[in-house]
Amino acid sequence: MDYSHKVPLSTEFFRSLLPEVLVFVAGVMASRLLRGFGALASQALRARGPNGVSVVRSMASGGGVPTDEEQATGLEREVMLAARKGQDPYNILAPKATSGTKEDPNLVPSITNKRIVGCICEEDNSTVIWFWLHKGEAQRCPSCGTHYKLVPHQLAH
């Protein structure tokens, strides 16, 4: 396209606009800066109570961050207190392994008189052998012969 019919703009024209452009850019930057500062100031004022004292509690005052034991409530607190005594009221921990013989069977807690048990007979095996374990004498796994015995268990609540 031919732009020869257009009036060429000189550098003097751009230089004459420079102060006006700088004032405009400075005004935009200043308004953005003040807007950001205003938002921060309003947040700070909202965080203070009616008498000017900060409503937000500082963790540094009054002993620092509370420990897990200090702030635990409900079931979590109950489990923590039982764990301190060496108890496991909800069977959260893995059962203690025994030799699995008739004289020293694996103890299986139950609130009823029977429970279904799964035995992984070999360490590298991915198959689980399921069978019912009834209250009374120790019973054997039908596949590997490991002995299990049902013991009564009371719920913590």
Short mmCIF file of C-alpha atoms in Angstrom, two decimals:
data_model
loop_
_atom_site.label_atom_id
_atom_site.label_comp_id
_atom_site.label_asym_id
_atom_site.label_seq_id
_atom_site.Cartn_x
_atom_site.Cartn_y
_atom_site.Cartn_z
CA MET A 1 0.00 0.00 0.00
CA ASP A 2 1.10 3.47 -0.70
CA TYR A 3 1.06 5.83 2.25
CA SER A 4 2.67 8.74 0.44
CA HIS A 5 -0.56 10.77 0.53
CA LYS A 6 -0.54 10.62 4.36
CA VAL A 7 1.11 13.39 6.33
CA PRO A 8 4.41 12.15 7.74
CA LEU A 9 4.66 12.49 11.51
CA SER A 10 7.83 14.02 12.79
CA THR A 11 9.66 13.18 15.97
CA GLU A 12 8.88 16.70 17.14
CA PHE A 13 5.18 15.78 17.19
CA PHE A 14 5.87 12.79 19.44
CA ARG A 15 8.14 14.88 21.69
CA SER A 16 5.36 17.40 22.13
CA LEU A 17 3.02 14.60 23.33
CA LEU A 18 5.56 13.13 25.75
CA PRO A 19 4.70 15.26 28.83
CA GLU A 20 0.98 14.57 28.43
CA VAL A 21 1.58 10.82 28.05
CA LEU A 22 3.84 10.78 31.11
CA VAL A 23 1.25 12.61 33.19
CA PHE A 24 -1.45 10.15 32.07
CA VAL A 25 0.70 7.08 32.84
CA ALA A 26 1.73 8.52 36.21
CA GLY A 27 -1.91 9.19 37.05
CA VAL A 28 -2.92 5.62 36.21
CA MET A 29 -0.06 4.19 38.27
CA ALA A 30 -0.85 6.45 41.21
CA SER A 31 -4.54 5.50 41.18
CA ARG A 32 -3.67 1.79 41.15
CA LEU A 33 -1.20 2.29 43.98
CA LEU A 34 -3.72 4.21 46.09
CA ARG A 35 -6.47 1.68 45.35
CA GLY A 36 -4.22 -1.16 46.56
CA PHE A 37 -3.22 0.79 49.67
CA GLY A 38 -6.87 1.57 50.40
CA ALA A 39 -7.78 -2.12 50.27
CA LEU A 40 -4.97 -2.99 52.70
CA ALA A 41 -5.95 -0.17 55.05
CA SER A 42 -9.60 -1.24 55.10
CA GLN A 43 -8.59 -4.84 55.88
CA ALA A 44 -6.43 -3.64 58.76
CA LEU A 45 -9.27 -1.54 60.14
CA ARG A 46 -11.75 -4.42 59.86
CA ALA A 47 -9.39 -6.66 61.86
CA ARG A 48 -9.64 -4.30 64.85
CA GLY A 49 -12.42 -4.24 67.37
CA PRO A 50 -14.50 -1.18 68.34
CA ASN A 51 -11.87 0.04 70.82
CA GLY A 52 -8.99 -0.20 68.33
CA VAL A 53 -7.51 -3.39 69.79
CA SER A 54 -6.66 -6.15 67.33
CA VAL A 55 -9.30 -8.91 67.27
CA VAL A 56 -6.89 -11.48 65.80
CA ARG A 57 -5.09 -13.48 68.50
CA SER A 58 -1.35 -13.62 68.14
CA MET A 59 0.18 -17.08 68.50
CA ALA A 60 3.27 -15.62 70.14
CA SER A 61 1.35 -14.33 73.15
CA GLY A 62 0.06 -16.77 75.72
CA GLY A 63 2.34 -19.75 75.17
CA GLY A 64 2.51 -20.20 71.40
CA VAL A 65 0.82 -22.75 69.20
CA PRO A 66 -1.19 -25.37 71.13
CA THR A 67 -0.03 -28.98 70.91
CA ASP A 68 -2.10 -31.79 69.40
CA GLU A 69 -2.98 -33.06 72.88
CA GLU A 70 -4.17 -29.60 74.01
CA GLN A 71 -6.52 -29.07 71.11
CA ALA A 72 -7.75 -32.63 70.51
CA THR A 73 -11.42 -33.25 71.30
CA GLY A 74 -13.96 -36.05 71.00
CA LEU A 75 -12.89 -39.36 69.50
CA GLU A 76 -9.41 -38.08 68.62
CA ARG A 77 -8.77 -37.13 72.27
CA GLU A 78 -10.11 -40.47 73.50
CA VAL A 79 -7.78 -42.38 71.17
CA MET A 80 -4.78 -40.23 72.23
CA LEU A 81 -5.45 -40.79 75.94
CA ALA A 82 -5.85 -44.55 75.39
CA ALA A 83 -2.63 -44.69 73.36
CA ARG A 84 -0.75 -43.07 76.27
CA LYS A 85 -1.98 -45.93 78.48
CA GLY A 86 -0.93 -48.51 75.88
CA GLN A 87 -4.49 -49.37 74.87
CA ASP A 88 -6.11 -49.56 71.43
CA PRO A 89 -9.86 -49.15 72.08
CA TYR A 90 -10.93 -49.03 68.42
CA ASN A 91 -8.47 -51.58 66.96
CA ILE A 92 -6.68 -48.90 64.96
CA LEU A 93 -3.23 -50.44 65.33
CA ALA A 94 -2.15 -53.61 63.56
CA PRO A 95 -2.68 -56.75 65.68
CA LYS A 96 0.33 -58.16 67.48
CA ALA A 97 1.66 -61.17 65.61
CA THR A 98 2.19 -64.36 67.56
CA SER A 99 3.59 -67.73 66.55
CA GLY A 100 0.14 -68.95 65.45
CA THR A 101 0.46 -72.35 67.11
CA LYS A 102 -2.29 -74.10 69.07
CA GLU A 103 -0.59 -73.08 72.33
CA ASP A 104 0.01 -69.46 71.19
CA PRO A 105 -2.77 -68.55 68.70
CA ASN A 106 -3.34 -65.18 67.04
CA LEU A 107 -5.95 -63.39 69.17
CA VAL A 108 -8.88 -61.90 67.26
CA PRO A 109 -11.07 -59.44 69.22
CA SER A 110 -14.82 -59.52 68.57
CA ILE A 111 -17.96 -58.02 70.11
CA THR A 112 -20.01 -61.04 68.97
CA ASN A 113 -19.52 -64.82 69.27
CA LYS A 114 -18.16 -65.20 65.72
CA ARG A 115 -16.11 -63.21 63.22
CA ILE A 116 -14.88 -63.67 59.69
CA VAL A 117 -11.08 -63.79 59.44
CA GLY A 118 -8.80 -63.41 56.43
CA CYS A 119 -5.45 -65.21 56.40
CA ILE A 120 -2.64 -64.45 53.95
CA CYS A 121 -0.92 -67.77 54.32
CA GLU A 122 2.42 -66.87 52.76
CA GLU A 123 4.14 -63.51 52.96
CA ASP A 124 4.40 -63.06 49.17
CA ASN A 125 0.91 -64.41 48.49
CA SER A 126 -1.81 -62.08 47.21
CA THR A 127 -4.67 -64.51 47.89
CA VAL A 128 -6.65 -64.16 51.12
CA ILE A 129 -8.23 -67.27 52.66
CA TRP A 130 -11.47 -66.26 54.42
CA PHE A 131 -13.11 -68.38 57.12
CA TRP A 132 -15.45 -68.03 60.10
CA LEU A 133 -13.88 -67.99 63.56
CA HIS A 134 -16.21 -69.00 66.42
CA LYS A 135 -15.92 -68.37 70.16
CA GLY A 136 -14.26 -71.19 72.09
CA GLU A 137 -11.15 -73.20 71.23
CA ALA A 138 -8.48 -71.97 68.80
CA GLN A 139 -9.22 -72.79 65.16
CA ARG A 140 -6.90 -73.45 62.21
CA CYS A 141 -6.71 -71.71 58.87
CA PRO A 142 -7.93 -74.32 56.34
CA SER A 143 -5.00 -73.61 54.03
CA CYS A 144 -1.84 -73.07 56.09
CA GLY A 145 -2.77 -74.30 59.58
CA THR A 146 -2.13 -71.05 61.50
CA HIS A 147 -4.23 -70.97 64.70
CA TYR A 148 -6.61 -68.15 65.62
CA LYS A 149 -8.69 -67.63 68.76
CA LEU A 150 -11.68 -65.35 69.24
CA VAL A 151 -11.48 -63.18 72.39
CA PRO A 152 -14.27 -60.92 73.73
CA HIS A 153 -13.85 -57.21 73.14
CA GLN A 154 -15.85 -54.30 74.58
CA LEU A 155 -16.28 -51.13 72.56
CA ALA A 156 -14.92 -47.97 74.13
CA HIS A 157 -18.21 -46.07 74.05
#
